[in-house]
Amino acid sequence: MNVSIFGLGYVGAVTAACLAERGHSIIGADVQQPKVQAFNDGLSPIVEPQLDDLMRSAKDSGRLRATTDAMEAVRSSDVSIICVGTPSLESGRLNLDFVRKVSQQIADGIRAKGSSHVLIFRSTMLPGSTRSMVQDFFAELMQAGLVAIYYCPEFLREGTAVKDFREPSLCVVGTHDGSNVAGREPLELLGENAEILAWEGAEMIKYSCNYFHALKVGFANEIGRIARHVGVDGSQVMDVLCRDEKLNISRYYMKPGNPFGGSCLPKDVSALGSFARMEGVSLPVLDNVLNSNQAHLDWLLKMITAKPSRKVGILGLSFKKDTDDLRGSPMVSVAETLLGRGYELHIYDANLNPSRLVGANEAEISRRMPHLAQLLRDTPEEVIAKCDIIVAAQKVAKPEQLRASVRKDQCVIDVNGWRDLKTLDWNYEGICW
């Protein structure tokens, strides 16, 4: 394939060299003459293991050259990949000036060329940026069938970028609506086993990954600080933590939905944070975990109270399915708040029998919801029949069982990914989707 790469910095240089290694013909484009000259001399403009050899080999084979002429780059290629920088402004906002300038140049080049072209945005951009670029520069070209546009984030780490390109940990292709890729170009160039998302989803993936990596570093360092303070090897603690691949290093807990609750997580997070403050050890990441959980609970309450009706049903009151433990349950907090605001409330939980609650569980519910028994209903259908707003916190029945009770004017708020509820004839909303 003939590929033009705009922006010969870190991502552009690695992408160019690795694609040339696969046999593609590459023309780089950049406004900085020294980078262009380095490409034409077969030299890497950055320091990165293996890159010098790849650049030299690509130059010797005639598969790599560069220019400052954007029009030439478009004219000489079938696919253009935008890898220009998106630096931060002093305000912290993203500067997309370079992307916009290059987009305009490529759009002009496609018009001048007059034949179909593929454009891949690879620069890191906030959700909505690709769609904005398309509206500003490519809408007419897309309608004419002259350009297909994708967003493909990169996941290259400095120091291992060549290896990461050859063996990507993740490959994502964004299309305008998340449907299958029309052409083979992005898959052949950047990864056959790609996850296909809408443009905004693909943009969001990049930020989600980087935030998660930053969070993991901060978490490990804070655990390390408190561990050292008490005379424990923090590295050893984290090493053992990572050996649990069932819960700790896994998909478990990585599903947006209910705020966390129960008798363990809130108590233990609170206890370690309190201990650290007493000992004078600053743990800002860990200190804000409970605040983050409360913000998520507030988000759910806002979704509920924004509705015009004050008749609310809750399906599932315990902190998770297949238990009657109400300690720390976010749904108890929801119910408690709504009752305090004068809402009419109806609850169904198959595992909940107030007469069987004992110990701390009984004390908790007696303190917070002493009239729980009066709010419980025998079936989920009864709750649905009595309410206009349904908060579905647990999967309590098969959709077919509920179908006859559902009304078109009702709204269901799905808290835990019970997507089958979308098949019923009511207004469906997800807490994070």
mmCIF file with all atom_site columns, N, CA, C and O in Angstrom, residues 23-25 50 66 71 73 104 106 111 192 246 253 255 296 313 357:
data_model
loop_
_atom_site.group_PDB
_atom_site.id
_atom_site.type_symbol
_atom_site.label_atom_id
_atom_site.label_alt_id
_atom_site.label_comp_id
_atom_site.label_asym_id
_atom_site.label_entity_id
_atom_site.label_seq_id
_atom_site.pdbx_PDB_ins_code
_atom_site.Cartn_x
_atom_site.Cartn_y
_atom_site.Cartn_z
_atom_site.occupancy
_atom_site.B_iso_or_equiv
_atom_site.pdbx_formal_charge
_atom_site.auth_seq_id
_atom_site.auth_comp_id
_atom_site.auth_asym_id
_atom_site.auth_atom_id
_atom_site.pdbx_PDB_model_num
ATOM 1  N N  . GLY A 1 23  ? 6.526   -3.941  4.143  1.00 0.00 ? 23  GLY A N  1
ATOM 2  C CA . GLY A 1 23  ? 6.494   -3.893  2.690  1.00 0.00 ? 23  GLY A CA 1
ATOM 3  C C  . GLY A 1 23  ? 5.706   -2.757  2.087  1.00 0.00 ? 23  GLY A C  1
ATOM 4  O O  . GLY A 1 23  ? 5.596   -2.658  0.865  1.00 0.00 ? 23  GLY A O  1
ATOM 5  N N  . HIS A 1 24  ? 5.142   -1.890  2.917  1.00 0.00 ? 24  HIS A N  1
ATOM 6  C CA . HIS A 1 24  ? 4.390   -0.762  2.398  1.00 0.00 ? 24  HIS A CA 1
ATOM 7  C C  . HIS A 1 24  ? 5.340   0.364   1.976  1.00 0.00 ? 24  HIS A C  1
ATOM 8  O O  . HIS A 1 24  ? 6.423   0.521   2.535  1.00 0.00 ? 24  HIS A O  1
ATOM 9  N N  . SER A 1 25  ? 4.910   1.161   1.009  1.00 0.00 ? 25  SER A N  1
ATOM 10 C CA . SER A 1 25  ? 5.683   2.316   0.567  1.00 0.00 ? 25  SER A CA 1
ATOM 11 C C  . SER A 1 25  ? 5.231   3.532   1.355  1.00 0.00 ? 25  SER A C  1
ATOM 12 O O  . SER A 1 25  ? 4.042   3.881   1.342  1.00 0.00 ? 25  SER A O  1
ATOM 13 N N  . GLN A 1 50  ? 15.855  -0.156  18.136 1.00 0.00 ? 50  GLN A N  1
ATOM 14 C CA . GLN A 1 50  ? 15.591  -0.831  16.862 1.00 0.00 ? 50  GLN A CA 1
ATOM 15 C C  . GLN A 1 50  ? 15.166  0.110   15.742 1.00 0.00 ? 50  GLN A C  1
ATOM 16 O O  . GLN A 1 50  ? 15.135  -0.280  14.578 1.00 0.00 ? 50  GLN A O  1
ATOM 17 N N  . ALA A 1 66  ? 10.463  11.284  2.535  1.00 0.00 ? 66  ALA A N  1
ATOM 18 C CA . ALA A 1 66  ? 9.679   12.299  3.225  1.00 0.00 ? 66  ALA A CA 1
ATOM 19 C C  . ALA A 1 66  ? 9.722   13.608  2.452  1.00 0.00 ? 66  ALA A C  1
ATOM 20 O O  . ALA A 1 66  ? 10.593  13.832  1.602  1.00 0.00 ? 66  ALA A O  1
ATOM 21 N N  . MET A 1 71  ? 0.654   18.361  -0.263 1.00 0.00 ? 71  MET A N  1
ATOM 22 C CA . MET A 1 71  ? -0.067  17.987  -1.480 1.00 0.00 ? 71  MET A CA 1
ATOM 23 C C  . MET A 1 71  ? 0.612   16.802  -2.152 1.00 0.00 ? 71  MET A C  1
ATOM 24 O O  . MET A 1 71  ? -0.055  15.870  -2.631 1.00 0.00 ? 71  MET A O  1
ATOM 25 N N  . ALA A 1 73  ? 2.405   14.531  -0.688 1.00 0.00 ? 73  ALA A N  1
ATOM 26 C CA . ALA A 1 73  ? 2.207   13.347  0.148  1.00 0.00 ? 73  ALA A CA 1
ATOM 27 C C  . ALA A 1 73  ? 0.854   12.704  -0.134 1.00 0.00 ? 73  ALA A C  1
ATOM 28 O O  . ALA A 1 73  ? 0.745   11.475  -0.250 1.00 0.00 ? 73  ALA A O  1
ATOM 29 N N  . GLN A 1 104 ? -6.973  20.160  6.911  1.00 0.00 ? 104 GLN A N  1
ATOM 30 C CA . GLN A 1 104 ? -7.289  21.051  5.789  1.00 0.00 ? 104 GLN A CA 1
ATOM 31 C C  . GLN A 1 104 ? -6.406  20.737  4.590  1.00 0.00 ? 104 GLN A C  1
ATOM 32 O O  . GLN A 1 104 ? -6.884  20.678  3.439  1.00 0.00 ? 104 GLN A O  1
ATOM 33 N N  . ILE A 1 106 ? -4.916  17.872  3.845  1.00 0.00 ? 106 ILE A N  1
ATOM 34 C CA . ILE A 1 106 ? -5.277  16.583  3.255  1.00 0.00 ? 106 ILE A CA 1
ATOM 35 C C  . ILE A 1 106 ? -6.584  16.701  2.477  1.00 0.00 ? 106 ILE A C  1
ATOM 36 O O  . ILE A 1 106 ? -6.720  16.135  1.379  1.00 0.00 ? 106 ILE A O  1
ATOM 37 N N  . ARG A 1 111 ? -9.234  16.638  -2.860 1.00 0.00 ? 111 ARG A N  1
ATOM 38 C CA . ARG A 1 111 ? -10.006 17.322  -3.909 1.00 0.00 ? 111 ARG A CA 1
ATOM 39 C C  . ARG A 1 111 ? -9.178  17.455  -5.180 1.00 0.00 ? 111 ARG A C  1
ATOM 40 O O  . ARG A 1 111 ? -9.683  17.236  -6.294 1.00 0.00 ? 111 ARG A O  1
ATOM 41 N N  . GLU A 1 192 ? -5.266  -6.765  12.446 1.00 0.00 ? 192 GLU A N  1
ATOM 42 C CA . GLU A 1 192 ? -6.403  -7.538  11.948 1.00 0.00 ? 192 GLU A CA 1
ATOM 43 C C  . GLU A 1 192 ? -7.457  -7.788  13.021 1.00 0.00 ? 192 GLU A C  1
ATOM 44 O O  . GLU A 1 192 ? -8.641  -7.834  12.738 1.00 0.00 ? 192 GLU A O  1
ATOM 45 N N  . LYS A 1 246 ? -7.587  -13.792 39.287 1.00 0.00 ? 246 LYS A N  1
ATOM 46 C CA . LYS A 1 246 ? -9.029  -14.018 39.250 1.00 0.00 ? 246 LYS A CA 1
ATOM 47 C C  . LYS A 1 246 ? -9.785  -12.738 39.565 1.00 0.00 ? 246 LYS A C  1
ATOM 48 O O  . LYS A 1 246 ? -10.787 -12.421 38.925 1.00 0.00 ? 246 LYS A O  1
ATOM 49 N N  . TYR A 1 253 ? -14.660 -6.498  38.521 1.00 0.00 ? 253 TYR A N  1
ATOM 50 C CA . TYR A 1 253 ? -14.775 -5.131  39.033 1.00 0.00 ? 253 TYR A CA 1
ATOM 51 C C  . TYR A 1 253 ? -14.628 -4.070  37.939 1.00 0.00 ? 253 TYR A C  1
ATOM 52 O O  . TYR A 1 253 ? -14.825 -2.885  38.206 1.00 0.00 ? 253 TYR A O  1
ATOM 53 N N  . LYS A 1 255 ? -16.412 -3.210  35.451 1.00 0.00 ? 255 LYS A N  1
ATOM 54 C CA . LYS A 1 255 ? -17.683 -3.050  34.750 1.00 0.00 ? 255 LYS A CA 1
ATOM 55 C C  . LYS A 1 255 ? -18.430 -1.873  35.353 1.00 0.00 ? 255 LYS A C  1
ATOM 56 O O  . LYS A 1 255 ? -18.839 -1.929  36.511 1.00 0.00 ? 255 LYS A O  1
ATOM 57 N N  . HIS A 1 296 ? -20.574 8.779   42.300 1.00 0.00 ? 296 HIS A N  1
ATOM 58 C CA . HIS A 1 296 ? -21.309 7.877   41.415 1.00 0.00 ? 296 HIS A CA 1
ATOM 59 C C  . HIS A 1 296 ? -22.724 7.640   41.956 1.00 0.00 ? 296 HIS A C  1
ATOM 60 O O  . HIS A 1 296 ? -23.695 7.590   41.186 1.00 0.00 ? 296 HIS A O  1
ATOM 61 N N  . GLY A 1 313 ? -39.592 2.248   41.988 1.00 0.00 ? 313 GLY A N  1
ATOM 62 C CA . GLY A 1 313 ? -39.417 0.852   42.374 1.00 0.00 ? 313 GLY A CA 1
ATOM 63 C C  . GLY A 1 313 ? -37.958 0.462   42.283 1.00 0.00 ? 313 GLY A C  1
ATOM 64 O O  . GLY A 1 313 ? -37.246 0.891   41.374 1.00 0.00 ? 313 GLY A O  1
ATOM 65 N N  . LEU A 1 357 ? -32.924 -11.284 59.118 1.00 0.00 ? 357 LEU A N  1
ATOM 66 C CA . LEU A 1 357 ? -31.740 -10.450 59.282 1.00 0.00 ? 357 LEU A CA 1
ATOM 67 C C  . LEU A 1 357 ? -31.270 -10.511 60.727 1.00 0.00 ? 357 LEU A C  1
ATOM 68 O O  . LEU A 1 357 ? -32.055 -10.399 61.667 1.00 0.00 ? 357 LEU A O  1
#
